Amino acid sequence: ASPHAEGRVLEIRVMGYGSGQFLLIARDITRVRQLEGMRKDFVANVSHELKTPLTVLQGYLEMMQSMAEPGSPNVKAMEQMQQQTNRMRSMVEQLLVLSRIEDSAEINLEVTVNMSHMMEILKEEANALSHGEYELSFYSEPNLHLYGNELELRSACSNLISNAIRYTEPGGKVDISWRKVATGGIFSVTDSGDGIAPQHIGRLTERFYRVDNARTRQRGGTGLGLAITKHALSHHQSELMITSELGKGSTFSFLIPINLIESDINTDKVERL
Ligand code: ADP
């Protein structure tokens, strides 16, 4: 390698044209990577810096709310302010999670995640979020564990569940499952909610991409959940699969490949030994 190439990042693509012909394209992406790094640092720093003023604002707001005359016009205004500061707080927190998760290119895939335990926690969370207004169904394959990062996986699963509830009218159905298949383990969330038009599906994991802004904003959310989910899944050799029909509902799922699955009842493994 030439000394000029030191510290530079090259992207190399090889395209085959059949009959033994190849095209090799090398692109210097050092500057692109630098800018990307600066953007990430900037977002992480700003999010971090916003946390303190937000906490102070929320503290004073709570104090003012407790002193306000019941029924006065200020009460309504303060409720609005409380809602908006809460929204800002979740955004700041999610931006920090996203920048952390984007930064860690690799994670330790040696640690066993007890999925049965995690599914119990997710079930409790789903029950709390649904306020008894949804028909929830839950299935968890027994003894089907995996290698990975529990926090990241939990945040991926929680995002899918909270979205299913958020984008489904009360009275609707949400099915959550973790099952064994021949190629691995599938986590899946199906709702009977709004559904998504096909042109949006490919863009849902982009930061801040939201289908119908006015409506989605009303329902809370930050527009960052699926971006976080995508990164968490890529750390587990997996990706998000989305099928949806407008007005009927959606299924968000992901497959954890068999090499990351640890199953007490996995006879394949026993045979291989
Ligand atoms: P948000 O915080 O807005 O929910 P997400 O990144 O989690 O952000 O989701 C991005 C967008 O994808 C949402 O704003 C919503 O428009 C759409 N979406 C996500 N999940 C569902 C779902 N289960 N049903 C319908 N739309 C969904």
Coordinates of C-alpha atoms and ligand atoms in Angstrom, one line a residue:
A1 CA 0.0 0.0 0.0
S2 CA 1.3 3.5 -0.7
P3 CA 2.1 5.7 2.3
H4 CA -0.6 8.2 1.1
A5 CA -3.2 5.6 1.8
E6 CA -2.4 5.5 5.5
G7 CA -5.4 6.3 7.7
R8 CA -7.7 6.6 4.7
V9 CA -10.9 4.7 4.3
L10 CA -11.5 3.0 0.9
E11 CA -14.7 1.4 -0.2
I12 CA -14.0 -1.3 -2.6
R13 CA -16.7 -2.9 -4.8
V14 CA -16.2 -5.8 -7.1
M15 CA -18.9 -6.4 -9.8
G16 CA -18.9 -9.6 -11.8
Y17 CA -20.0 -9.5 -15.5
G18 CA -19.9 -13.2 -16.2
S19 CA -17.3 -15.0 -18.4
G20 CA -14.6 -14.1 -16.0
Q21 CA -14.8 -10.3 -16.3
F22 CA -14.9 -8.1 -13.2
L23 CA -15.1 -4.4 -12.6
L24 CA -13.3 -3.1 -9.5
I25 CA -14.4 0.2 -8.1
A26 CA -12.4 1.9 -5.3
R27 CA -13.8 5.0 -3.7
D28 CA -12.1 7.2 -1.0
I29 CA -14.7 7.7 1.6
T30 CA -12.5 9.1 4.3
R31 CA -14.2 12.5 4.3
V32 CA -17.7 11.0 4.3
R33 CA -16.7 8.9 7.4
Q34 CA -15.2 12.0 9.1
L35 CA -18.4 14.0 8.5
E36 CA -20.6 11.1 9.6
G37 CA -18.5 10.9 12.8
M38 CA -18.8 14.7 13.4
R39 CA -22.6 14.5 12.9
K40 CA -22.8 11.6 15.4
D41 CA -20.7 13.5 18.0
F42 CA -22.7 16.6 17.5
V43 CA -26.0 14.9 18.1
A44 CA -24.7 13.0 21.1
N45 CA -23.3 16.2 22.7
V46 CA -26.4 18.3 22.1
S47 CA -28.7 15.6 23.4
H48 CA -26.5 15.3 26.5
E49 CA -26.4 19.1 27.1
L50 CA -30.2 19.3 26.7
K51 CA -30.8 16.9 29.6
T52 CA -30.0 19.3 32.4
P53 CA -32.1 22.3 31.3
L54 CA -35.0 20.0 30.6
T55 CA -34.8 18.4 34.1
V56 CA -34.8 21.9 35.6
L57 CA -37.8 23.0 33.5
Q58 CA -39.8 19.9 34.4
G59 CA -39.0 20.4 38.1
Y60 CA -40.3 23.9 38.1
L61 CA -43.3 23.0 36.1
E62 CA -44.3 20.3 38.6
M63 CA -43.9 22.8 41.4
M64 CA -46.1 25.3 39.6
Q65 CA -48.7 22.7 38.8
S66 CA -49.0 21.7 42.5
M67 CA -49.6 25.4 43.4
A68 CA -52.0 26.3 40.6
E69 CA -55.7 27.1 41.4
P70 CA -57.8 24.1 40.3
G71 CA -59.8 25.1 37.2
S72 CA -57.8 28.2 36.3
P73 CA -56.8 28.6 32.7
N74 CA -53.1 28.2 33.7
V75 CA -53.8 24.5 34.6
K76 CA -54.5 23.6 31.0
A77 CA -51.5 25.5 29.7
M78 CA -49.3 23.8 32.2
E79 CA -50.6 20.4 31.2
Q80 CA -49.6 21.2 27.6
M81 CA -46.2 22.3 28.7
Q82 CA -45.8 19.1 30.8
Q83 CA -46.8 17.0 27.8
Q84 CA -44.4 18.8 25.5
T85 CA -41.4 18.7 27.9
N86 CA -42.1 14.9 28.4
R87 CA -41.9 14.5 24.6
M88 CA -38.7 16.4 24.4
R89 CA -37.3 14.3 27.2
S90 CA -38.1 11.1 25.4
M91 CA -36.5 12.5 22.2
V92 CA -33.3 13.4 24.0
E93 CA -33.2 10.0 25.7
Q94 CA -33.8 8.2 22.4
L95 CA -31.2 10.3 20.5
L96 CA -28.7 9.3 23.1
V97 CA -29.6 5.6 22.8
L98 CA -29.4 5.9 19.0
S99 CA -26.0 7.5 19.1
R100 CA -24.7 4.9 21.5
I101 CA -26.1 2.0 19.4
E102 CA -24.9 3.5 16.1
D103 CA -21.4 3.8 17.5
S104 CA -21.0 0.2 18.7
A105 CA -20.3 -1.6 15.5
E106 CA -19.9 -4.9 17.2
I107 CA -21.2 -6.4 20.4
N108 CA -20.3 -9.4 22.4
L109 CA -22.5 -12.2 21.1
E110 CA -21.3 -14.7 23.6
V111 CA -23.6 -13.8 26.5
T112 CA -26.8 -15.9 26.7
V113 CA -30.0 -13.9 26.8
N114 CA -32.7 -15.7 28.7
M115 CA -35.6 -15.0 26.3
S116 CA -38.3 -16.5 28.5
H117 CA -37.4 -14.0 31.2
M118 CA -37.3 -11.1 28.7
M119 CA -40.7 -12.1 27.3
E120 CA -42.2 -12.0 30.8
I121 CA -40.9 -8.4 31.2
L122 CA -42.2 -7.5 27.7
K123 CA -45.6 -8.9 28.6
E124 CA -45.8 -6.8 31.7
E125 CA -44.8 -3.7 29.7
A126 CA -47.4 -4.5 27.1
N127 CA -50.1 -4.9 29.7
A128 CA -49.2 -1.6 31.3
L129 CA -49.2 0.2 28.0
S130 CA -52.5 -1.2 26.8
H131 CA -54.4 0.0 29.9
G132 CA -56.7 -3.0 29.4
E133 CA -58.1 -1.4 26.2
Y134 CA -56.5 -3.9 23.8
E135 CA -56.9 -7.6 23.1
L136 CA -53.3 -8.8 23.7
S137 CA -52.1 -12.3 23.0
F138 CA -48.7 -13.6 24.0
Y139 CA -46.7 -16.7 23.1
S140 CA -43.2 -17.5 24.2
E141 CA -41.4 -20.6 23.1
P142 CA -40.0 -22.3 26.2
N143 CA -36.2 -22.8 26.5
L144 CA -35.4 -20.8 23.4
H145 CA -32.5 -18.5 24.3
L146 CA -30.0 -16.6 22.3
Y147 CA -26.6 -15.1 22.3
G148 CA -26.6 -11.3 22.2
N149 CA -27.1 -8.1 24.1
E150 CA -30.1 -8.1 26.3
L151 CA -30.6 -4.3 26.5
E152 CA -30.4 -3.8 22.8
L153 CA -32.8 -6.7 22.1
R154 CA -35.2 -5.5 24.7
S155 CA -35.3 -2.1 23.3
A156 CA -35.9 -3.5 19.8
C157 CA -38.8 -5.6 21.0
S158 CA -40.3 -2.9 23.2
N159 CA -40.3 -0.4 20.3
L160 CA -42.2 -2.8 18.2
I161 CA -44.8 -3.5 20.9
S162 CA -45.3 0.1 21.9
N163 CA -45.7 1.0 18.2
A164 CA -48.3 -1.7 17.7
I165 CA -50.3 -0.3 20.6
R166 CA -49.8 3.3 19.6
Y167 CA -50.9 2.8 16.0
T168 CA -53.9 0.7 16.8
E169 CA -57.2 2.1 18.1
P170 CA -58.3 0.9 21.5
G171 CA -60.3 -2.3 21.1
G172 CA -57.9 -3.6 18.5
K173 CA -55.7 -6.7 18.7
V174 CA -52.0 -7.1 19.2
D175 CA -50.3 -10.5 19.0
I176 CA -46.7 -10.9 20.3
S177 CA -44.7 -14.1 19.8
W178 CA -41.3 -15.6 20.0
R179 CA -41.1 -18.9 18.2
K180 CA -38.6 -21.5 17.0
V181 CA -38.3 -22.1 13.3
A182 CA -35.9 -24.2 11.3
T183 CA -33.6 -21.2 10.6
G184 CA -33.6 -19.7 14.1
G185 CA -36.0 -17.8 16.3
I186 CA -38.7 -15.3 15.2
F187 CA -39.9 -12.5 17.2
S188 CA -43.1 -11.1 15.8
V189 CA -45.7 -8.4 16.6
T190 CA -49.0 -8.3 14.7
D191 CA -51.5 -5.5 15.1
S192 CA -55.0 -4.8 13.7
G193 CA -54.2 -1.1 13.5
D194 CA -53.7 1.7 11.0
G195 CA -51.5 -0.3 8.6
I196 CA -48.9 1.4 6.4
A197 CA -49.0 2.3 2.7
P198 CA -46.4 0.4 0.6
Q199 CA -44.4 3.5 -0.4
H200 CA -43.6 4.3 3.3
I201 CA -42.5 0.8 4.4
G202 CA -38.9 1.0 3.1
R203 CA -38.3 4.3 4.9
L204 CA -39.7 3.6 8.4
T205 CA -36.3 2.8 9.9
E206 CA -34.8 6.2 8.9
R207 CA -34.3 8.7 11.7
F208 CA -37.4 10.9 12.3
Y209 CA -39.3 9.3 9.4
R210 CA -43.0 9.3 10.3
V211 CA -45.9 8.4 8.0
D212 CA -48.5 11.0 8.8
N213 CA -47.0 13.7 10.8
A214 CA -50.0 15.4 12.2
R215 CA -51.6 12.1 13.3
T216 CA -48.5 10.4 14.5
R217 CA -47.4 13.5 16.5
Q218 CA -50.8 13.4 18.3
R219 CA -50.0 9.8 19.4
G220 CA -46.6 10.7 20.9
G221 CA -43.5 8.9 19.8
T222 CA -40.2 10.4 18.6
G223 CA -39.6 9.0 15.1
L224 CA -36.5 7.3 16.4
G225 CA -37.8 3.9 17.7
L226 CA -37.4 1.9 14.5
A227 CA -34.0 3.5 13.7
I228 CA -32.8 2.2 17.1
T229 CA -34.4 -1.2 16.4
K230 CA -32.7 -1.5 13.0
H231 CA -29.2 -1.0 14.6
A232 CA -30.0 -3.3 17.5
L233 CA -31.0 -6.0 15.1
S234 CA -28.0 -5.6 12.8
H235 CA -25.8 -6.3 15.8
H236 CA -27.6 -9.7 16.0
Q237 CA -27.2 -10.6 12.3
S238 CA -30.8 -9.8 11.8
E239 CA -33.1 -7.2 10.1
L240 CA -36.6 -5.9 10.5
M241 CA -39.3 -7.4 8.3
I242 CA -42.5 -5.5 7.8
T243 CA -45.7 -6.6 6.1
S244 CA -48.7 -4.3 6.3
E245 CA -52.0 -3.5 4.7
L246 CA -53.5 0.0 5.0
G247 CA -56.5 0.0 7.3
K248 CA -56.0 -3.7 8.3
G249 CA -52.8 -3.8 10.4
S250 CA -49.2 -4.7 10.3
T251 CA -46.7 -7.3 11.2
F252 CA -43.2 -6.3 12.4
S253 CA -40.8 -9.3 12.9
F254 CA -37.2 -10.3 12.9
L255 CA -35.4 -13.6 12.6
I256 CA -32.4 -14.3 14.9
P257 CA -30.3 -16.8 12.9
I258 CA -29.8 -20.3 14.2
N259 CA -26.1 -19.8 15.0
L260 CA -27.1 -17.3 17.7
I261 CA -29.8 -19.5 19.1
E262 CA -29.3 -21.7 22.2
S263 CA -32.1 -24.1 22.8
D264 CA -32.2 -26.7 25.6
I265 CA -34.2 -28.8 23.3
N266 CA -32.1 -28.3 20.2
T267 CA -31.5 -31.9 19.1
D268 CA -29.4 -30.7 16.1
K269 CA -26.8 -29.5 18.5
V270 CA -26.7 -32.8 20.4
E271 CA -26.3 -34.7 17.2
R272 CA -23.5 -32.6 16.1
L273 CA -21.7 -33.2 19.3
Ligands
ADP1 P1 -42.5 6.8 16.3 O1 -41.8 7.3 17.6 O2 -43.0 7.9 15.5 O3 -43.4 5.7 16.5 P2 -40.8 4.9 15.0 O4 -39.4 5.0 14.4 O5 -41.0 3.9 16.1 O6 -41.2 6.3 15.5 O7 -41.8 4.6 13.8 C1 -41.7 5.3 12.6 C2 -43.1 5.5 12.0 O8 -43.5 4.2 11.5 C3 -44.2 5.9 12.9 O9 -44.2 7.3 13.1 C4 -45.4 5.4 12.2 O10 -45.8 6.3 11.2 C5 -44.9 4.1 11.5 N1 -45.3 2.9 12.3 C6 -44.4 2.2 13.1 N2 -45.0 1.1 13.6 C7 -46.3 1.1 13.1 C8 -47.4 0.2 13.3 N3 -47.4 -0.9 14.0 N4 -48.5 0.5 12.6 C9 -48.6 1.6 11.8 N5 -47.6 2.5 11.6 C10 -46.4 2.2 12.3

